[in-house]
Coordinates of C-alpha atoms in Angstrom, one line a residue:
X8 CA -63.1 38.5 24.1
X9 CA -59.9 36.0 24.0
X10 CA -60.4 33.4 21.3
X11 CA -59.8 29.8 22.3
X12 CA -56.9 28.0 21.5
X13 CA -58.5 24.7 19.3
X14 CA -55.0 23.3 17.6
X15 CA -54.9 19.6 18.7
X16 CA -51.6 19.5 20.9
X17 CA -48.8 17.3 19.0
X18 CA -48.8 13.7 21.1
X19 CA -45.0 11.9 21.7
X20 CA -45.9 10.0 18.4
X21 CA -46.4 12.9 16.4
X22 CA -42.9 14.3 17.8
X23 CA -41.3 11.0 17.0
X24 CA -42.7 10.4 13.4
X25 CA -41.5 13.9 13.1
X26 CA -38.1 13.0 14.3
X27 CA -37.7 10.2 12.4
X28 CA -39.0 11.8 9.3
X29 CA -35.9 14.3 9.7
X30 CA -33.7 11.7 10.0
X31 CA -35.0 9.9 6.6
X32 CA -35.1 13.0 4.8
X33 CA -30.8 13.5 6.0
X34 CA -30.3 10.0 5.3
X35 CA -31.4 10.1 1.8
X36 CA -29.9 13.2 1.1
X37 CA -26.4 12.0 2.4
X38 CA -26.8 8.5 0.5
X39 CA -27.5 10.5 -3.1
X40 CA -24.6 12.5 -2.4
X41 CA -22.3 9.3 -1.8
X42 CA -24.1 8.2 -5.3
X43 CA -23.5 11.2 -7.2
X44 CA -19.7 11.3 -5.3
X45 CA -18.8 7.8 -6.7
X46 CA -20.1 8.2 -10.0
X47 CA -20.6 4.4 -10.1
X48 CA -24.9 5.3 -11.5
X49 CA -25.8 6.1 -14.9
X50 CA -27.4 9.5 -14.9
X51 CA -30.9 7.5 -15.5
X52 CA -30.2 5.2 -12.6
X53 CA -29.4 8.3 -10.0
X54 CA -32.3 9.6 -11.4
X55 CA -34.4 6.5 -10.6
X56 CA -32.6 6.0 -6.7
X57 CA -33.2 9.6 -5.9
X58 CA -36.8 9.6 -7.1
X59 CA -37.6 6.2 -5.6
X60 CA -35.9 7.9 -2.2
X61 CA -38.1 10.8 -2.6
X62 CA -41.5 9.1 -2.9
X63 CA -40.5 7.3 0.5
X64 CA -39.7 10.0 2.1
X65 CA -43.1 11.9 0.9
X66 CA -45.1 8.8 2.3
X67 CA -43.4 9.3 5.4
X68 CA -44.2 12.7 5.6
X69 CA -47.7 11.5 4.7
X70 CA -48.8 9.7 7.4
X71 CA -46.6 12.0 9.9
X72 CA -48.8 14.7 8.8
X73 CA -51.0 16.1 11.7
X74 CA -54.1 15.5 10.4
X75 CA -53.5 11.6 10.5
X76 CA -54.8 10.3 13.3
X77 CA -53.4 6.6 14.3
X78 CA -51.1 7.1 16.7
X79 CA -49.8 3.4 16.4
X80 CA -49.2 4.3 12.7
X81 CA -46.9 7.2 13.2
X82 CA -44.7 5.1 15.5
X83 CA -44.9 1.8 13.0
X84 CA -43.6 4.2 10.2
X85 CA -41.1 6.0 12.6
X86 CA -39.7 2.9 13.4
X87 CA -39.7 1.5 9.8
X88 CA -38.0 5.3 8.7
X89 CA -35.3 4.9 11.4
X90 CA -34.4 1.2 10.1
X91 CA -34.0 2.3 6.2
X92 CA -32.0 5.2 7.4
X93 CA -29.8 2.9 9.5
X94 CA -29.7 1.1 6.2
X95 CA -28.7 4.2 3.9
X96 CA -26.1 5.3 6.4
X97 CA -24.2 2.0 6.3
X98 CA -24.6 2.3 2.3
X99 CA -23.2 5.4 2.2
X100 CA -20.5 4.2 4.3
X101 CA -19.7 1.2 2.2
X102 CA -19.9 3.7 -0.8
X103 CA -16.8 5.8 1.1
X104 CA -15.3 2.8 1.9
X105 CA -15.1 1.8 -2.0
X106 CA -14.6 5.3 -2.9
X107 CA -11.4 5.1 -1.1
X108 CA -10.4 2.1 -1.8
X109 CA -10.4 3.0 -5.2
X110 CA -8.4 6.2 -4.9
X111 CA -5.4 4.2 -2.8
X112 CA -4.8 1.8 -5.8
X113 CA -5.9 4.2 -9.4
X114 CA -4.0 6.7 -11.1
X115 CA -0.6 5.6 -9.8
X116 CA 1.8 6.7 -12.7
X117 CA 4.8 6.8 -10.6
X118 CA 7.5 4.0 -9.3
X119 CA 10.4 4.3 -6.8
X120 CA 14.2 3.6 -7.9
X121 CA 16.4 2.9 -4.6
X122 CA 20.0 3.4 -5.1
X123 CA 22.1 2.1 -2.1
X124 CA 25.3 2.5 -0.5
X125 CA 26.6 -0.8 0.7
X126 CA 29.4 -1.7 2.5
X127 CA 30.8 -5.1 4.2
X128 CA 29.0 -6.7 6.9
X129 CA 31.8 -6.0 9.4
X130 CA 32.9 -2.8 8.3
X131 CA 32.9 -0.1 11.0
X132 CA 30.8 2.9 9.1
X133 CA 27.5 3.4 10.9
X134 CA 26.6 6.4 8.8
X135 CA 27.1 7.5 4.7
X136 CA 29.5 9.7 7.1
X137 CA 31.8 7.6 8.2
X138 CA 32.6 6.2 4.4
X139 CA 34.7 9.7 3.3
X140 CA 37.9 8.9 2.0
X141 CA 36.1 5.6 0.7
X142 CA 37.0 4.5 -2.9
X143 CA 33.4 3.9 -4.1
X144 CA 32.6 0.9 -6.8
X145 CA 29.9 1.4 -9.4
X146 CA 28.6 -0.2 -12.3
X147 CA 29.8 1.8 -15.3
X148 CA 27.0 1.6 -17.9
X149 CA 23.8 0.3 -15.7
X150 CA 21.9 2.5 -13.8
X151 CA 23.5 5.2 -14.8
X152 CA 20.9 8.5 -14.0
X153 CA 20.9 7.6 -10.2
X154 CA 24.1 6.4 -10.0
X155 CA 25.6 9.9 -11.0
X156 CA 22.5 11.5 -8.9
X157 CA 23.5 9.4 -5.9
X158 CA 27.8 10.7 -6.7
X159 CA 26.7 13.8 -6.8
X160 CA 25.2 13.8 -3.1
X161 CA 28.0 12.4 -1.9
X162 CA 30.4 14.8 -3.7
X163 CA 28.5 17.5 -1.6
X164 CA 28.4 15.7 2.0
X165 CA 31.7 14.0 1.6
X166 CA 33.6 17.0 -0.5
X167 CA 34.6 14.4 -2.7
X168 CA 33.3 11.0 -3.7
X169 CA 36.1 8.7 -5.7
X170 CA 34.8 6.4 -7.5
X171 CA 35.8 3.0 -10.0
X172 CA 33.8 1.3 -12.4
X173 CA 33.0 -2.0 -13.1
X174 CA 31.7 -4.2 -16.0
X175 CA 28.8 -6.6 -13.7
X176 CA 27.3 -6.6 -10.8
X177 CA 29.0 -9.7 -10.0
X178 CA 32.4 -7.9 -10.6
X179 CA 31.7 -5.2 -8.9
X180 CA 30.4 -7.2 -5.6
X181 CA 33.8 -8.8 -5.6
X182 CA 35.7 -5.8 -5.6
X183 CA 33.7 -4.7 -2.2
X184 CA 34.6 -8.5 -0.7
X185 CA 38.4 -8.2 -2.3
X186 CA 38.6 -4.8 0.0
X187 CA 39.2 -3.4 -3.6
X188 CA 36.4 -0.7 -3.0
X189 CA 35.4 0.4 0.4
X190 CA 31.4 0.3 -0.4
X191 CA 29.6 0.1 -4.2
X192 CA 26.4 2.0 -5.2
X193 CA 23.9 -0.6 -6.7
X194 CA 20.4 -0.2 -7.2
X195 CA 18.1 -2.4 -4.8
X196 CA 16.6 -4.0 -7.9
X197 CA 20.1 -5.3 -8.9
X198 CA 20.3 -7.7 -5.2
X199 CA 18.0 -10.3 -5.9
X200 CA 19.4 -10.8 -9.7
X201 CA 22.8 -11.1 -8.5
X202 CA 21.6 -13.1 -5.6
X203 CA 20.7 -16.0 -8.2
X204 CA 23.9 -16.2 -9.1
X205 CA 26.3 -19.2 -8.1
X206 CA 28.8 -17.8 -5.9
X207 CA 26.5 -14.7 -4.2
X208 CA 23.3 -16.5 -2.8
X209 CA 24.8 -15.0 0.8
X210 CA 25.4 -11.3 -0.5
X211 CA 22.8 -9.7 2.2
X212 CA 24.2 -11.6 4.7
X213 CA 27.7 -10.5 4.0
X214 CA 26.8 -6.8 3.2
X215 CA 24.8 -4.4 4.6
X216 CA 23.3 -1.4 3.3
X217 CA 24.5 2.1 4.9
X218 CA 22.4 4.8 2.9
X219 CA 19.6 4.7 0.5
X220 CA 18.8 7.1 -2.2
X221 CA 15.8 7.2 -3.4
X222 CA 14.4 8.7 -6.7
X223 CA 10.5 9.0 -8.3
X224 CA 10.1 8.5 -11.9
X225 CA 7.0 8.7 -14.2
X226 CA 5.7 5.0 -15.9
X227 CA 4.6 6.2 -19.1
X228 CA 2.5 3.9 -21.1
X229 CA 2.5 3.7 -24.7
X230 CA -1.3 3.9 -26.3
X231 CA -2.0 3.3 -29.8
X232 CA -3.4 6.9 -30.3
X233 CA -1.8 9.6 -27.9
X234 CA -4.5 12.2 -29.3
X235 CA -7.2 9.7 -28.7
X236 CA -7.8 8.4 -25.1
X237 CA -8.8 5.2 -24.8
X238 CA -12.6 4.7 -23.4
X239 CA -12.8 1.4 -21.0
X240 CA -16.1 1.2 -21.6
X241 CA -16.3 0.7 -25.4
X242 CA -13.0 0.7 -26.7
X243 CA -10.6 -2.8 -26.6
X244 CA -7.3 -2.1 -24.4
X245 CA -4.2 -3.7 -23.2
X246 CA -3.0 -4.3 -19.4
X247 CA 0.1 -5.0 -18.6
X248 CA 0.0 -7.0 -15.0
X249 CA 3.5 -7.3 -13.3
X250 CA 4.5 -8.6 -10.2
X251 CA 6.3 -10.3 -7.7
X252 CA 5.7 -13.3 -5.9
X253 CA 8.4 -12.5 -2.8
X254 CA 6.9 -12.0 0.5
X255 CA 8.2 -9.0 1.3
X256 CA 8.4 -6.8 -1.9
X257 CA 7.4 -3.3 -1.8
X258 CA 4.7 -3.5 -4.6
X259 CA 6.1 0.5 -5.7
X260 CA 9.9 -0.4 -5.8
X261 CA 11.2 -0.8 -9.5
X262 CA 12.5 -4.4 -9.0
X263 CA 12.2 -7.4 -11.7
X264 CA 8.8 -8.8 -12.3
X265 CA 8.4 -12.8 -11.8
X266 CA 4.6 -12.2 -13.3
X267 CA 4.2 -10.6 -16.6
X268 CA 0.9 -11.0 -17.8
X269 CA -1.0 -8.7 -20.5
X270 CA -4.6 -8.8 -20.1
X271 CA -6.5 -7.7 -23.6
X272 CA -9.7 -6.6 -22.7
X273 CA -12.8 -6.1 -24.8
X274 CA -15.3 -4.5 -22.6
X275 CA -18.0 -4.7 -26.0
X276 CA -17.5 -8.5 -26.1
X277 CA -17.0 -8.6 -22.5
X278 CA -14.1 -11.2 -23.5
X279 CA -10.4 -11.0 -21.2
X280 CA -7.9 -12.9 -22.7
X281 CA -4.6 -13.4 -20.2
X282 CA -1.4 -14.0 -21.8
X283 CA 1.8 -15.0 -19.8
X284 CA 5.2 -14.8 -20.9
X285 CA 7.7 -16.4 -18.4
X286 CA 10.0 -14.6 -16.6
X287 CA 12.8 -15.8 -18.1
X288 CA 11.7 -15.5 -22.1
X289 CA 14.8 -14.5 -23.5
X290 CA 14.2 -11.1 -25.5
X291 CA 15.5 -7.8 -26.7
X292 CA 15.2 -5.2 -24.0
X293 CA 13.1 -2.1 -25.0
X294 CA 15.6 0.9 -24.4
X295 CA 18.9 -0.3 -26.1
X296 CA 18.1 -3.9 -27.5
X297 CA 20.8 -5.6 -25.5
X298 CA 18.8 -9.5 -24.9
X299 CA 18.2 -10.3 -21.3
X300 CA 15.8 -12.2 -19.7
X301 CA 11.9 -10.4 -19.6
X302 CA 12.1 -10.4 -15.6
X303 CA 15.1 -8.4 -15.7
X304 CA 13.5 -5.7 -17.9
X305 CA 11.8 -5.1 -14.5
X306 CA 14.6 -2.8 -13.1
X307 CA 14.6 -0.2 -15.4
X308 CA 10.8 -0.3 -15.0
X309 CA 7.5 -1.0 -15.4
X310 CA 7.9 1.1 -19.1
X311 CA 10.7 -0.8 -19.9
X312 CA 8.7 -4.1 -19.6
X313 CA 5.7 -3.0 -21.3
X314 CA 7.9 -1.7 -24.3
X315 CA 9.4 -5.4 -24.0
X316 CA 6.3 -6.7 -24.2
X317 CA 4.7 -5.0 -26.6
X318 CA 7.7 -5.5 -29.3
X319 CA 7.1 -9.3 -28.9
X320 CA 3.4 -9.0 -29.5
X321 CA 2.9 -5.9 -31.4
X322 CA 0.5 -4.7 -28.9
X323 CA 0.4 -1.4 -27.9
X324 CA -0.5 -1.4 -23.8
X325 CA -2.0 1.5 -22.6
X326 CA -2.8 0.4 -18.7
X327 CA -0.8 -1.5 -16.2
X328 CA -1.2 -3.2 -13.0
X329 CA 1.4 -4.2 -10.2
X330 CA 0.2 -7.2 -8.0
X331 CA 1.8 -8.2 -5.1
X332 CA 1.0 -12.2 -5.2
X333 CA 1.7 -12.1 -1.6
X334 CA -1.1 -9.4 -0.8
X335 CA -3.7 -11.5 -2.3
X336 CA -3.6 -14.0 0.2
X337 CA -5.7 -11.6 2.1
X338 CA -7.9 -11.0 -0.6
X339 CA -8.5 -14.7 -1.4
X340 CA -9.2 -15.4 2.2
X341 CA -11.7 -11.9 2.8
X342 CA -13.5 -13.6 -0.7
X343 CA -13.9 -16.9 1.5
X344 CA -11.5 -18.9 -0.3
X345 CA -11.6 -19.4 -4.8
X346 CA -12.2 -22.4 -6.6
X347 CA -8.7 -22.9 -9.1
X348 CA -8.8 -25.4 -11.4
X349 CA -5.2 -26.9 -11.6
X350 CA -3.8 -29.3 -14.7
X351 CA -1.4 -30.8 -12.4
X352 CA -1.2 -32.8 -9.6
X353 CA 1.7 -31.7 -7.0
X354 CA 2.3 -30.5 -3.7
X355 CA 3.9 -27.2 -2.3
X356 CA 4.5 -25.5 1.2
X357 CA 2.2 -28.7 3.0
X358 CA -0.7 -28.4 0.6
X359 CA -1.7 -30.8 -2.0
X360 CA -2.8 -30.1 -5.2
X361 CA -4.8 -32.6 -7.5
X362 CA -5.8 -32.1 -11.1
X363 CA -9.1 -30.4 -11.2
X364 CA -10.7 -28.1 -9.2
X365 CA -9.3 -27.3 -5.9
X366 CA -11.0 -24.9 -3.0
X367 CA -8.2 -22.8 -1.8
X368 CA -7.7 -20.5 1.0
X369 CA -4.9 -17.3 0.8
X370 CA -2.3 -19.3 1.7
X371 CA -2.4 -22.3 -0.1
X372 CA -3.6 -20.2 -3.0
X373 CA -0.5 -18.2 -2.6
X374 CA 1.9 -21.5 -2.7
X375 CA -0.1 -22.7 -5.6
X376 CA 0.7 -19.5 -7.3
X377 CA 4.3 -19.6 -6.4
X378 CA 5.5 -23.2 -7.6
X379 CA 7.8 -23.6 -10.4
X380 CA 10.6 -26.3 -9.7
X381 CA 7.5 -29.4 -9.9
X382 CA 7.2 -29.4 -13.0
X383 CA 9.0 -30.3 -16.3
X384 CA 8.0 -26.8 -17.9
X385 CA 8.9 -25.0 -14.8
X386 CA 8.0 -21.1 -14.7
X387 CA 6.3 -21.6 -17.8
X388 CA 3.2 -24.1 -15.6
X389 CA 3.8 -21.4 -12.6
X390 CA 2.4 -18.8 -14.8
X391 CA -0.2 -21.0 -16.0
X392 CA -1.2 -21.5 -12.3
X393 CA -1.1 -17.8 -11.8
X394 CA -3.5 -17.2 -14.4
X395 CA -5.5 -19.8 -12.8
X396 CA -5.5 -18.2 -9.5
X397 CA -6.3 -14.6 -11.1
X398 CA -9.5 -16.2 -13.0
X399 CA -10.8 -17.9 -9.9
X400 CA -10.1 -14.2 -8.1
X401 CA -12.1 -12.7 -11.3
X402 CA -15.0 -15.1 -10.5
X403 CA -15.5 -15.3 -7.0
X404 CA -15.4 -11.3 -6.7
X405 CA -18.3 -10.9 -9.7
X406 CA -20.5 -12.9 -7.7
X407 CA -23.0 -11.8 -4.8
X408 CA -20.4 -13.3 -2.0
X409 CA -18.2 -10.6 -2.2
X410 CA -20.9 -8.5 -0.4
X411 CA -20.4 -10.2 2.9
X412 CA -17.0 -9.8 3.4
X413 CA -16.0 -6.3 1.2
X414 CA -14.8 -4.4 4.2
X415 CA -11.7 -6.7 4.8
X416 CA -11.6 -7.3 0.7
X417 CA -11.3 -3.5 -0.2
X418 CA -8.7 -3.1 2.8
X419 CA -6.3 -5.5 1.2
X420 CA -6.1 -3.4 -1.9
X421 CA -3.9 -1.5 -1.6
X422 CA -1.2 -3.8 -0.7
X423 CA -1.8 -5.9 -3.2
X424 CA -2.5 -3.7 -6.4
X425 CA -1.2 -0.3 -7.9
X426 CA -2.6 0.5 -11.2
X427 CA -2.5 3.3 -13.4
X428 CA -6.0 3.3 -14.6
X429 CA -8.0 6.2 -13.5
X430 CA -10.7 6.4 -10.8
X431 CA -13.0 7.9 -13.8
X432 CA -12.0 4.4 -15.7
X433 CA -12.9 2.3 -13.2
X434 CA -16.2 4.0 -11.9
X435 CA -16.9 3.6 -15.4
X436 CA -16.4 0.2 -15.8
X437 CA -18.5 -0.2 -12.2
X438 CA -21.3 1.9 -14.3
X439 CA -21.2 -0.3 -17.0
X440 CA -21.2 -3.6 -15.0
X441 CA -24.3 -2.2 -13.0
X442 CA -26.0 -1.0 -15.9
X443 CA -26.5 -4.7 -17.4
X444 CA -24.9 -6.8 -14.7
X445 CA -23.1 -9.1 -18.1
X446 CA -20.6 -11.6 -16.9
X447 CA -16.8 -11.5 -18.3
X448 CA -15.5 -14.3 -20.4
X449 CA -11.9 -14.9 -19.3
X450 CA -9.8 -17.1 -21.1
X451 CA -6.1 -17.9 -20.9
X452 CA -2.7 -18.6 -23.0
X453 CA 0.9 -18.8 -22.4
X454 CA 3.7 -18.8 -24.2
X455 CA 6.6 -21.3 -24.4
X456 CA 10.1 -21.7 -25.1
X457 CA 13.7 -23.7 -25.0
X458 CA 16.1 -23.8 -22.1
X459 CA 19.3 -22.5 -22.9
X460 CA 22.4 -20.6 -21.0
X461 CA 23.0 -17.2 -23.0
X462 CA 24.9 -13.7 -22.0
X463 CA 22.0 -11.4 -19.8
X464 CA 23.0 -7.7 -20.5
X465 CA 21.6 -7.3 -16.8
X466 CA 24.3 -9.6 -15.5
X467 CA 26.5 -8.7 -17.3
X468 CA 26.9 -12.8 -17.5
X469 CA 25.7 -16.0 -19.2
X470 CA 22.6 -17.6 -17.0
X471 CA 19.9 -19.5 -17.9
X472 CA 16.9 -18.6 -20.1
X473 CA 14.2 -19.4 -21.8
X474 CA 14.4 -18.7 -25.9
X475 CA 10.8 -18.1 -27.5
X476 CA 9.1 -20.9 -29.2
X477 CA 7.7 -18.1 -31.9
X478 CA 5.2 -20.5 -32.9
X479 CA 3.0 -20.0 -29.6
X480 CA 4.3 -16.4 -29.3
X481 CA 2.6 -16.3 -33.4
X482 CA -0.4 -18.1 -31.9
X483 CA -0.6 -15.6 -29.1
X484 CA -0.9 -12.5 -31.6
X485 CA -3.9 -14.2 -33.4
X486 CA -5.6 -14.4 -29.9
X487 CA -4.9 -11.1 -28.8
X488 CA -5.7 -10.0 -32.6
X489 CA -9.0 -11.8 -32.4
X490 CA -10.3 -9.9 -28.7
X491 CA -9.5 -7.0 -29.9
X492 CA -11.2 -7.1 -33.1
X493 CA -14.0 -8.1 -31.4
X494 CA -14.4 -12.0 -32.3
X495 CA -14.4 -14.9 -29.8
X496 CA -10.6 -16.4 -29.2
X497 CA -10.2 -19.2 -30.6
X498 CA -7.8 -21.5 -28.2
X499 CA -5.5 -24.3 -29.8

């Protein structure tokens, strides 16, 4: 005799709950794997979201199970299963999104040199063939590595590649107007240094650039302890933030650095102390001891600088940043605008400026930043205001605004910041700031000086500068001294 088939028959809602319970279950599993991926959790905290993931997923299952019998319950919790997994599919989005964002601007340790060939603006060559035969000018002890690199490549595509030396850029940029030289090889870096220069404020209009060689080179920090890595997370360390506030730098070119800031960071403390140094300190340069001014340690890189640096303070930096002052415009605009307190009252680029606070968007915050000839202390206030603008940044982007807008904020990144810490370092940091959710006390000191004209090694000519007042560079060390010893700056 055939036995009857009694299994209830699964209704739409029990096929829907079902559905949507497979779609929970994929959704978790795809958000823990963004979570583990990013390594921003503790191990305790990815145990606690995958666990709290789990026992709503078993709920689900639960009341999908066939034995439950309201059919307006199944679809409710459907409905509510579909919306949390809509929920952790755009988390684990943003998560990628992060993760990314991340990876474009960490673990750069590398920096571009561009060496060009440059002739006059109305000369006929169209090509780096058309200049054989030339007699080339060069600059006889600057730039040397790439220089010979660059002779080199020219010996071999030319068959030969003549060549005179000069003692300055400025010499060696009137040889190519005198018609003594056909076309000079001079780093890009070199332009807008010899472009300050009475007499050569014109040189791109009157030259144009033929052929550029361009050469990679390692930035290699220099840490207190080699054998012992330093761990962001416990251990003090030392930034070193460059930049340039030009519009249209290329944030990965060796060029000089208008912004040279050290950040000393006590993550224990949670203090940052930011000191500036204007661009024009007057100071021995790293490699050879030659004094120039600091911005012009820029151009034989971001090492060079940092070594600078860290012989003024007796620091030993073991991080640095590049900022593009002109990509943050973007970011300041994607935070909704910062709130920069300003000690001055001026005005810049059609914005005014009053002493206090001031809400600023990108661009106003940009011109604010960029401002140096308003005041009596000149670059020395500009870097002040920098400072000002990067704490505001520093604030705005800790608090629970940034969520709204992070998309557009982790897109303007990468143009505006290279740095060579890790993406382990900084998921760490991320780890640590979730873990406890502690605010960071930022405070700020800069350096001063004399005016004075002196001999820059760079120029190979006498150009204004800024000689250390050693009393606030002596005041500075205390400071730095006192983060990273783990005691509360005490600011004169």
């Amino acid at each position: 005799m055939a036995t009857e088939n009694t299994s209830p028959r699964r209704s739409g809602a029990d096929w829907f709950g079902l559905a949507a319970f497979a779609v929970l279950l994929i959704s978790s599993a795809v958000l823990v794997i963004r979570l583990i991926s990013t390594r921003f959790l503790s191990t305790g905290h990815l145990l606690l979201a995958s666990g709290a993931l789990l026992v709503l997923s078993g709920l689900h299952g639960w009341v999908q199970f066939p034995r439950w019998k309201k059919t307006g319950g199944k679809i409710v919790c459907g409905v509510i299963a579909l919306l949390l997994s809509a929920a952790m599919i755009y988390g684990a989005a943003a998560l990628t999104s992060v993760q990314h964002a991340i990876t474009d601007i960490a673990d750069k340790s590398a920096e571009t040199d561009i060496t060009c060939v440059i002739v006059n603006a109305d000369d006929p060559a169209r090509s780096v063939d058309d200049i054989k035969g030339y007699l080339l000018g060069i600059l006889e002890d600057r730039d040397t590595e790439n220089t010979q690199s660059l002779l080199q490549q020219l010996q071999e595509k030319l068959g030969s590649a003549h060549h005179t030396a000069y003692a300055s850029p400025a010499l060696l940029t009137d040889a190519l107007y005198d018609d003594q030289v056909g076309a000079i090889l001079l780093n890009k870096g070199y332009i807008p240094l010899l472009e300050e220069q009475e007499g050569y404020a014109d040189f791109s209009d009157r030259t144009r650039i033929l052929y550029e060689y361009t050469t990679t080179k390692a930035v290699e920090p220099t840490p207190a302890d080699a054998d012992a890595p330093v761990d962001v997370t416990k251990d003090p360390f030392v930034v070193y933030c460059s930049g340039i506030d030009a519009r249209s730098s290329d944030i990965s070119i060796t060029s000089r650095r208008d912004v040279n800031i050290l950040a000393v960071v006590n993550p224990t403390t949670r203090q940052i102390l930011l000191v500036n140094t204007p661009r024009d300190y007057y100071l021995p340069l790293a490699h050879n001891g030659q004094l120039d001014k600091l911005t012009h340690a820029g151009i034989y890189g971001t090492g060079e600088s940092m070594r600078t640096l860290d012989n003024l303070y007796g620091t030993h930096t073991s991080f640095y940043m590049r900022v593009n002052f002109a990509g943050l415009t973007r970011i300041v605009d994607a935070l909704g605008g910062v709130d920069v307190y300003s000690t001055k009252t001026f005005s810049m680029g059609g914005y005014d400026f009053t002493e206090g606070v001031n809400h600023l968007n990108g661009e106003a915050a940009l011109c604010f930043s960029r401002e140096r000839y308003a005041f009596a202390d000149g670059d020395n206030q500009r870097g002040k205001n920098q400072m000002a603008v990067i704490q505001a940044i520093i604030s705005k982007a800790s608090s629970p605004a940034v969520l709204k807008n992070y998309q557009t904020l982790l897109s303007s990144l990468s143009d505006a910041f290279l740095t060579s810490l890790s993406y382990d370092d900084i998921a760490a940091l991320v780890q640590m700031q979730l873990q406890d959710m502690s605010g960071w006390h930022v405070t700020s000191y800069a350096v001063s000086g004399s005016g004075d004209t002196s001999y820059c090694y760079a120029l190979g000519d006498a150009a204004w500068v800024m000689r250390p007042n050693m009393d606030t560079v002596n005041t500075a060390k205390e400071l730095i001294r006192q983060v990273m010893s783990g005691e509360t700056p005490q600011l004169p």
